[in-house]
């Protein structure tokens, strides 16, 4: 049995849909941002909190857990700046409770969702796992703190882990049964698609004076199904008995500017966007593009979906109007 903490959320629910094809799965989620309907019906669902040791005890004493995947976190940079306590409480303290329970039940395989935000403002074109981490906001720091805890838990308690640093997750499941649904929505691709559907007046481009070819920020967009596949490979590596304390970037290796994303959305949907140039958003680095060579060499993973594929799948999901 695999425990997926945060399996009702955007990325977690996509992973669960793939994972149930090969494993028994129990999902723990407090539904603070996730959705019960997003959890595949083949998984056992437990509504509860990873910071609550009673909820954890009841799962670990009921099921024989082989590995834990941890997706349950708050992940909005701006919110983390105004409410850091929420981030250190939910992303760090609650994770320590989860790790403590794993130790208690002698479960030592852990797959952790981390983020490109751990790198801060990188000075290199392509970010590798060797690139210095230097997060510039509480969200990135909260994720890096857990990464550091894992280093020590591996040494002291024999934990095996794989840390996956996501770049910009986007897109929806091919079935269009599940997709990205945040309230409020802050991410670029869903915002553009909502505008193209007439659900928003306009799209604000946050800054057009960055040091990039067209002046807008460049990001590395990665299909959520590609992310799900990476988790399954990571799990298989851990369950094969491979000793691991690895950290991997998950990106496409291709950067697209905000303007390019909007243009691709227009192309895929055949609609024209109403775009407004706006001020920069605090905490946005000009360019974040991953090298994912390491996970390709070590686990054989590479991104398979293009930006057009990502947007086409997201559009199919948005047209459902869930
Ligand atoms: N962005 C934008 N307008 C929006 C939302 C996002 O210009 O309404 C920009 C944002 O400043 C960043 C890029 O789009 O440069 C991706 O932002 P998103 O919030 O999707 O992901 P992040 O990179 O912050 O994780």
GROMACS .gro file of C-alpha atoms and ligand atoms in nm:
model
  347
    1UNK     CA    1   0.000   0.000   0.000
    2UNK     CA    2   0.126   0.347  -0.087
    3UNK     CA    3   0.019   0.646   0.122
    4UNK     CA    4  -0.037   0.961  -0.083
    5UNK     CA    5  -0.066   1.263   0.142
    6UNK     CA    6  -0.240   1.544  -0.045
    7UNK     CA    7  -0.381   1.306  -0.304
    8UNK     CA    8  -0.693   1.519  -0.355
    9UNK     CA    9  -0.492   1.818  -0.475
   10UNK     CA   10  -0.404   1.913  -0.830
   11UNK     CA   11  -0.080   1.720  -0.873
   12UNK     CA   12  -0.156   1.452  -0.614
   13UNK     CA   13  -0.487   1.355  -0.780
   14UNK     CA   14  -0.314   1.309  -1.116
   15UNK     CA   15  -0.051   1.088  -0.955
   16UNK     CA   16  -0.320   0.879  -0.781
   17UNK     CA   17  -0.499   0.818  -1.112
   18UNK     CA   18  -0.179   0.664  -1.252
   19UNK     CA   19  -0.065   0.490  -0.935
   20UNK     CA   20  -0.389   0.294  -0.877
   21UNK     CA   21  -0.312   0.106  -1.200
   22UNK     CA   22  -0.024  -0.070  -1.027
   23UNK     CA   23  -0.055  -0.029  -0.650
   24UNK     CA   24  -0.306  -0.016  -0.369
   25UNK     CA   25  -0.333   0.345  -0.261
   26UNK     CA   26  -0.457   0.525   0.047
   27UNK     CA   27  -0.503   0.901   0.021
   28UNK     CA   28  -0.490   1.131   0.322
   29UNK     CA   29  -0.614   1.483   0.255
   30UNK     CA   30  -0.779   1.750   0.469
   31UNK     CA   31  -0.959   1.893   0.162
   32UNK     CA   32  -0.839   2.245   0.248
   33UNK     CA   33  -0.750   2.301  -0.117
   34UNK     CA   34  -0.809   1.959  -0.271
   35UNK     CA   35  -1.135   1.806  -0.393
   36UNK     CA   36  -1.293   1.478  -0.288
   37UNK     CA   37  -1.424   1.425  -0.645
   38UNK     CA   38  -1.067   1.442  -0.779
   39UNK     CA   39  -0.960   1.126  -0.594
   40UNK     CA   40  -0.979   0.816  -0.811
   41UNK     CA   41  -1.243   0.581  -0.673
   42UNK     CA   42  -0.999   0.288  -0.670
   43UNK     CA   43  -0.803   0.460  -0.388
   44UNK     CA   44  -0.903   0.447  -0.021
   45UNK     CA   45  -0.979   0.802   0.093
   46UNK     CA   46  -0.921   0.927   0.447
   47UNK     CA   47  -1.015   1.283   0.534
   48UNK     CA   48  -0.761   1.402   0.786
   49UNK     CA   49  -0.451   1.602   0.849
   50UNK     CA   50  -0.086   1.512   0.817
   51UNK     CA   51  -0.014   1.727   1.121
   52UNK     CA   52  -0.251   1.517   1.332
   53UNK     CA   53  -0.075   1.210   1.470
   54UNK     CA   54  -0.408   1.042   1.551
   55UNK     CA   55  -0.510   1.054   1.184
   56UNK     CA   56  -0.169   0.919   1.087
   57UNK     CA   57  -0.168   0.647   1.352
   58UNK     CA   58  -0.500   0.514   1.232
   59UNK     CA   59  -0.365   0.483   0.875
   60UNK     CA   60  -0.027   0.335   0.965
   61UNK     CA   61  -0.181   0.084   1.206
   62UNK     CA   62  -0.448  -0.023   0.955
   63UNK     CA   63  -0.245  -0.057   0.637
   64UNK     CA   64   0.096  -0.194   0.559
   65UNK     CA   65   0.252   0.118   0.407
   66UNK     CA   66   0.554   0.061   0.180
   67UNK     CA   67   0.619   0.423   0.085
   68UNK     CA   68   0.480   0.770   0.139
   69UNK     CA   69   0.439   1.041  -0.124
   70UNK     CA   70   0.386   1.387   0.015
   71UNK     CA   71   0.200   1.647  -0.196
   72UNK     CA   72   0.014   1.827   0.083
   73UNK     CA   73   0.144   2.181   0.105
   74UNK     CA   74   0.047   2.541   0.063
   75UNK     CA   75   0.219   2.667  -0.249
   76UNK     CA   76   0.145   3.033  -0.318
   77UNK     CA   77   0.453   3.252  -0.307
   78UNK     CA   78   0.266   3.577  -0.240
   79UNK     CA   79   0.057   3.428   0.039
   80UNK     CA   80   0.371   3.287   0.200
   81UNK     CA   81   0.517   3.637   0.222
   82UNK     CA   82   0.214   3.781   0.401
   83UNK     CA   83   0.139   3.472   0.613
   84UNK     CA   84   0.466   3.286   0.670
   85UNK     CA   85   0.334   3.114   0.983
   86UNK     CA   86   0.085   2.920   0.772
   87UNK     CA   87   0.372   2.797   0.553
   88UNK     CA   88   0.605   2.696   0.834
   89UNK     CA   89   0.317   2.533   1.020
   90UNK     CA   90   0.163   2.340   0.730
   91UNK     CA   91   0.468   2.274   0.515
   92UNK     CA   92   0.734   2.217   0.782
   93UNK     CA   93   0.583   2.137   1.124
   94UNK     CA   94   0.308   1.910   0.989
   95UNK     CA   95   0.562   1.729   0.769
   96UNK     CA   96   0.771   1.659   1.081
   97UNK     CA   97   0.468   1.489   1.235
   98UNK     CA   98   0.435   1.275   0.924
   99UNK     CA   99   0.805   1.183   0.932
  100UNK     CA  100   0.787   1.105   1.303
  101UNK     CA  101   0.497   0.868   1.241
  102UNK     CA  102   0.685   0.702   0.955
  103UNK     CA  103   0.979   0.646   1.186
  104UNK     CA  104   0.749   0.505   1.454
  105UNK     CA  105   0.605   0.249   1.211
  106UNK     CA  106   0.941   0.182   1.050
  107UNK     CA  107   0.833   0.313   0.706
  108UNK     CA  108   1.137   0.475   0.550
  109UNK     CA  109   1.062   0.532   0.180
  110UNK     CA  110   0.961   0.890   0.115
  111UNK     CA  111   0.893   1.090  -0.202
  112UNK     CA  112   0.875   1.460  -0.143
  113UNK     CA  113   0.724   1.730  -0.366
  114UNK     CA  114   0.964   2.021  -0.371
  115UNK     CA  115   0.993   2.319  -0.597
  116UNK     CA  116   1.199   2.538  -0.826
  117UNK     CA  117   1.136   2.809  -0.566
  118UNK     CA  118   1.419   2.656  -0.362
  119UNK     CA  119   1.663   2.806  -0.614
  120UNK     CA  120   1.560   3.169  -0.563
  121UNK     CA  121   1.703   3.387  -0.839
  122UNK     CA  122   1.948   3.163  -1.022
  123UNK     CA  123   2.234   3.312  -1.221
  124UNK     CA  124   2.258   3.023  -1.468
  125UNK     CA  125   2.061   2.962  -1.791
  126UNK     CA  126   1.978   2.600  -1.708
  127UNK     CA  127   1.920   2.509  -1.343
  128UNK     CA  128   2.074   2.180  -1.237
  129UNK     CA  129   2.044   2.015  -0.899
  130UNK     CA  130   2.393   2.148  -0.827
  131UNK     CA  131   2.278   2.507  -0.871
  132UNK     CA  132   2.293   2.684  -0.539
  133UNK     CA  133   1.965   2.692  -0.347
  134UNK     CA  134   1.879   3.032  -0.210
  135UNK     CA  135   1.502   3.071  -0.173
  136UNK     CA  136   1.370   3.425  -0.167
  137UNK     CA  137   1.034   3.364  -0.001
  138UNK     CA  138   0.888   3.161   0.289
  139UNK     CA  139   0.731   2.908   0.050
  140UNK     CA  140   1.068   2.818  -0.103
  141UNK     CA  141   1.233   2.819   0.239
  142UNK     CA  142   0.967   2.590   0.387
  143UNK     CA  143   1.034   2.333   0.113
  144UNK     CA  144   1.411   2.360   0.145
  145UNK     CA  145   1.386   2.312   0.523
  146UNK     CA  146   1.213   1.978   0.473
  147UNK     CA  147   1.479   1.880   0.219
  148UNK     CA  148   1.743   1.952   0.483
  149UNK     CA  149   1.554   1.753   0.746
  150UNK     CA  150   1.552   1.457   0.506
  151UNK     CA  151   1.930   1.467   0.468
  152UNK     CA  152   1.963   1.424   0.845
  153UNK     CA  153   1.687   1.160   0.871
  154UNK     CA  154   1.859   0.954   0.604
  155UNK     CA  155   2.189   0.964   0.794
  156UNK     CA  156   2.047   0.908   1.141
  157UNK     CA  157   1.743   0.686   1.082
  158UNK     CA  158   1.809   0.522   0.746
  159UNK     CA  159   1.533   0.703   0.555
  160UNK     CA  160   1.541   0.658   0.175
  161UNK     CA  161   1.402   0.948  -0.017
  162UNK     CA  162   1.363   1.113  -0.352
  163UNK     CA  163   1.302   1.486  -0.365
  164UNK     CA  164   1.133   1.610  -0.682
  165UNK     CA  165   1.169   1.981  -0.755
  166UNK     CA  166   0.884   2.075  -0.985
  167UNK     CA  167   0.902   2.366  -1.222
  168UNK     CA  168   0.568   2.500  -1.357
  169UNK     CA  169   0.309   2.223  -1.339
  170UNK     CA  170   0.021   2.264  -1.583
  171UNK     CA  171  -0.225   2.070  -1.798
  172UNK     CA  172  -0.495   1.817  -1.715
  173UNK     CA  173  -0.554   1.444  -1.730
  174UNK     CA  174  -0.624   1.312  -2.080
  175UNK     CA  175  -0.971   1.197  -1.968
  176UNK     CA  176  -1.048   1.558  -1.863
  177UNK     CA  177  -1.199   1.405  -1.549
  178UNK     CA  178  -0.956   1.601  -1.337
  179UNK     CA  179  -0.753   1.918  -1.391
  180UNK     CA  180  -0.634   2.234  -1.227
  181UNK     CA  181  -0.894   2.397  -1.003
  182UNK     CA  182  -0.762   2.649  -0.755
  183UNK     CA  183  -0.966   2.913  -0.576
  184UNK     CA  184  -0.850   3.177  -0.627
  185UNK     CA  185  -0.660   3.090  -0.942
  186UNK     CA  186  -0.320   3.255  -0.968
  187UNK     CA  187  -0.143   3.044  -1.233
  188UNK     CA  188  -0.085   3.174  -1.581
  189UNK     CA  189  -0.226   2.901  -1.807
  190UNK     CA  190  -0.562   2.857  -1.629
  191UNK     CA  191  -0.597   3.235  -1.605
  192UNK     CA  192  -0.542   3.276  -1.980
  193UNK     CA  193  -0.788   2.996  -2.058
  194UNK     CA  194  -1.049   3.142  -1.822
  195UNK     CA  195  -1.016   3.474  -2.004
  196UNK     CA  196  -1.053   3.304  -2.342
  197UNK     CA  197  -1.371   3.143  -2.210
  198UNK     CA  198  -1.504   3.485  -2.112
  199UNK     CA  199  -1.479   3.416  -1.739
  200UNK     CA  200  -1.237   3.708  -1.691
  201UNK     CA  201  -1.222   4.054  -1.842
  202UNK     CA  202  -0.851   4.051  -1.913
  203UNK     CA  203  -0.513   3.895  -1.848
  204UNK     CA  204  -0.251   4.103  -1.670
  205UNK     CA  205   0.107   4.037  -1.778
  206UNK     CA  206   0.314   4.092  -1.466
  207UNK     CA  207   0.613   4.287  -1.598
  208UNK     CA  208   0.735   4.342  -1.953
  209UNK     CA  209   1.074   4.496  -1.868
  210UNK     CA  210   1.259   4.183  -1.759
  211UNK     CA  211   1.596   4.099  -1.906
  212UNK     CA  212   1.449   3.841  -2.147
  213UNK     CA  213   1.404   3.857  -2.528
  214UNK     CA  214   1.045   3.989  -2.513
  215UNK     CA  215   1.069   4.142  -2.164
  216UNK     CA  216   0.831   3.893  -1.997
  217UNK     CA  217   0.925   3.617  -1.752
  218UNK     CA  218   1.037   3.281  -1.879
  219UNK     CA  219   0.921   2.959  -1.713
  220UNK     CA  220   0.953   2.586  -1.775
  221UNK     CA  221   0.604   2.434  -1.807
  222UNK     CA  222   0.565   2.066  -1.734
  223UNK     CA  223   0.260   1.848  -1.789
  224UNK     CA  224   0.107   1.717  -1.468
  225UNK     CA  225   0.096   1.367  -1.622
  226UNK     CA  226   0.472   1.385  -1.680
  227UNK     CA  227   0.509   1.475  -1.312
  228UNK     CA  228   0.291   1.179  -1.215
  229UNK     CA  229   0.510   0.943  -1.420
  230UNK     CA  230   0.822   1.073  -1.246
  231UNK     CA  231   0.671   0.986  -0.908
  232UNK     CA  232   0.598   0.634  -1.020
  233UNK     CA  233   0.956   0.586  -1.141
  234UNK     CA  234   1.082   0.730  -0.813
  235UNK     CA  235   0.862   0.492  -0.616
  236UNK     CA  236   0.977   0.194  -0.821
  237UNK     CA  237   1.339   0.294  -0.758
  238UNK     CA  238   1.284   0.315  -0.383
  239UNK     CA  239   1.085  -0.009  -0.365
  240UNK     CA  240   1.350  -0.193  -0.566
  241UNK     CA  241   1.573  -0.147  -0.264
  242UNK     CA  242   1.790   0.111  -0.437
  243UNK     CA  243   1.951   0.327  -0.171
  244UNK     CA  244   1.854   0.681  -0.253
  245UNK     CA  245   1.885   1.028  -0.116
  246UNK     CA  246   1.844   1.186  -0.458
  247UNK     CA  247   1.708   1.524  -0.558
  248UNK     CA  248   1.580   1.569  -0.914
  249UNK     CA  249   1.452   1.862  -1.115
  250UNK     CA  250   1.136   1.802  -1.315
  251UNK     CA  251   1.101   2.031  -1.612
  252UNK     CA  252   1.086   2.031  -1.990
  253UNK     CA  253   1.421   2.203  -2.033
  254UNK     CA  254   1.240   2.456  -2.251
  255UNK     CA  255   1.157   2.804  -2.141
  256UNK     CA  256   0.855   2.998  -2.262
  257UNK     CA  257   0.784   3.362  -2.192
  258UNK     CA  258   0.449   3.482  -2.060
  259UNK     CA  259   0.381   3.631  -2.405
  260UNK     CA  260   0.465   3.301  -2.576
  261UNK     CA  261   0.231   3.114  -2.341
  262UNK     CA  262  -0.053   3.353  -2.420
  263UNK     CA  263   0.015   3.321  -2.795
  264UNK     CA  264   0.018   2.942  -2.771
  265UNK     CA  265  -0.313   2.950  -2.582
  266UNK     CA  266  -0.457   3.164  -2.862
  267UNK     CA  267  -0.326   2.923  -3.124
  268UNK     CA  268  -0.456   2.610  -2.950
  269UNK     CA  269  -0.802   2.755  -2.881
  270UNK     CA  270  -0.841   2.968  -3.194
  271UNK     CA  271  -0.946   3.261  -2.974
  272UNK     CA  272  -0.797   3.602  -2.915
  273UNK     CA  273  -0.690   3.715  -2.566
  274UNK     CA  274  -0.747   4.052  -2.402
  275UNK     CA  275  -0.402   4.129  -2.258
  276UNK     CA  276  -0.303   4.418  -2.031
  277UNK     CA  277   0.055   4.503  -1.938
  278UNK     CA  278   0.087   4.532  -1.561
  279UNK     CA  279   0.346   4.588  -1.290
  280UNK     CA  280   0.592   4.317  -1.195
  281UNK     CA  281   0.470   4.069  -0.933
  282UNK     CA  282   0.689   4.061  -0.621
  283UNK     CA  283   0.927   3.769  -0.598
  284UNK     CA  284   0.923   3.665  -0.967
  285UNK     CA  285   1.266   3.568  -1.106
  286UNK     CA  286   1.310   3.657  -1.476
  287UNK     CA  287   1.390   3.305  -1.588
  288UNK     CA  288   1.347   2.957  -1.436
  289UNK     CA  289   1.434   2.671  -1.667
  290UNK     CA  290   1.533   2.324  -1.551
  291UNK     CA  291   1.790   2.081  -1.667
  292UNK     CA  292   1.633   1.741  -1.602
  293UNK     CA  293   1.935   1.547  -1.729
  294UNK     CA  294   1.999   1.389  -1.391
  295UNK     CA  295   1.665   1.210  -1.362
  296UNK     CA  296   1.691   1.109  -1.728
  297UNK     CA  297   2.026   0.940  -1.666
  298UNK     CA  298   1.934   0.785  -1.332
  299UNK     CA  299   1.566   0.691  -1.369
  300UNK     CA  300   1.506   0.722  -1.745
  301UNK     CA  301   1.248   1.001  -1.711
  302UNK     CA  302   1.198   1.284  -1.953
  303UNK     CA  303   0.909   1.514  -2.025
  304UNK     CA  304   0.693   1.386  -2.310
  305UNK     CA  305   0.433   1.660  -2.345
  306UNK     CA  306   0.494   1.989  -2.525
  307UNK     CA  307   0.354   2.328  -2.427
  308UNK     CA  308   0.083   2.284  -2.692
  309UNK     CA  309  -0.010   1.944  -2.547
  310UNK     CA  310  -0.026   2.097  -2.200
  311UNK     CA  311  -0.252   2.378  -2.312
  312UNK     CA  312  -0.472   2.151  -2.527
  313UNK     CA  313  -0.532   1.918  -2.231
  314UNK     CA  314  -0.602   2.211  -1.999
  315UNK     CA  315  -0.844   2.360  -2.254
  316UNK     CA  316  -1.037   2.033  -2.277
  317UNK     CA  317  -1.067   2.038  -1.897
  318UNK     CA  318  -1.173   2.404  -1.883
  319UNK     CA  319  -1.438   2.347  -2.149
  320UNK     CA  320  -1.603   2.097  -1.913
  321UNK     CA  321  -1.670   2.387  -1.677
  322UNK     CA  322  -1.616   2.189  -1.355
  323LIG     N1  323   0.181   3.566  -1.470
  323LIG     C1  324   0.126   3.676  -1.533
  323LIG     N2  325  -0.007   3.700  -1.515
  323LIG     C2  326  -0.088   3.622  -1.440
  323LIG     C3  327  -0.032   3.508  -1.376
  323LIG     C4  328   0.103   3.485  -1.392
  323LIG     O1  329   0.196   3.749  -1.602
  323LIG     O2  330  -0.208   3.651  -1.426
  323LIG     C5  331   0.323   3.537  -1.489
  323LIG     C6  332   0.402   3.533  -1.358
  323LIG     O3  333   0.445   3.664  -1.324
  323LIG     C7  334   0.516   3.439  -1.394
  323LIG     C8  335   0.454   3.343  -1.493
  323LIG     O4  336   0.335   3.408  -1.542
  323LIG     O5  337   0.619   3.509  -1.459
  323LIG     C9  338   0.413   3.211  -1.431
  323LIG     O6  339   0.340   3.239  -1.314
  323LIG     P1  340   0.259   3.129  -1.235
  323LIG     O7  341   0.188   3.197  -1.123
  323LIG     O8  342   0.175   3.048  -1.330
  323LIG     O9  343   0.370   3.030  -1.180
  323LIG     P2  344   0.501   3.056  -1.088
  323LIG    O10  345   0.615   3.072  -1.186
  323LIG    O11  346   0.477   3.177  -1.004
  323LIG    O12  347   0.512   2.931  -1.009
   0.00000   0.00000   0.00000
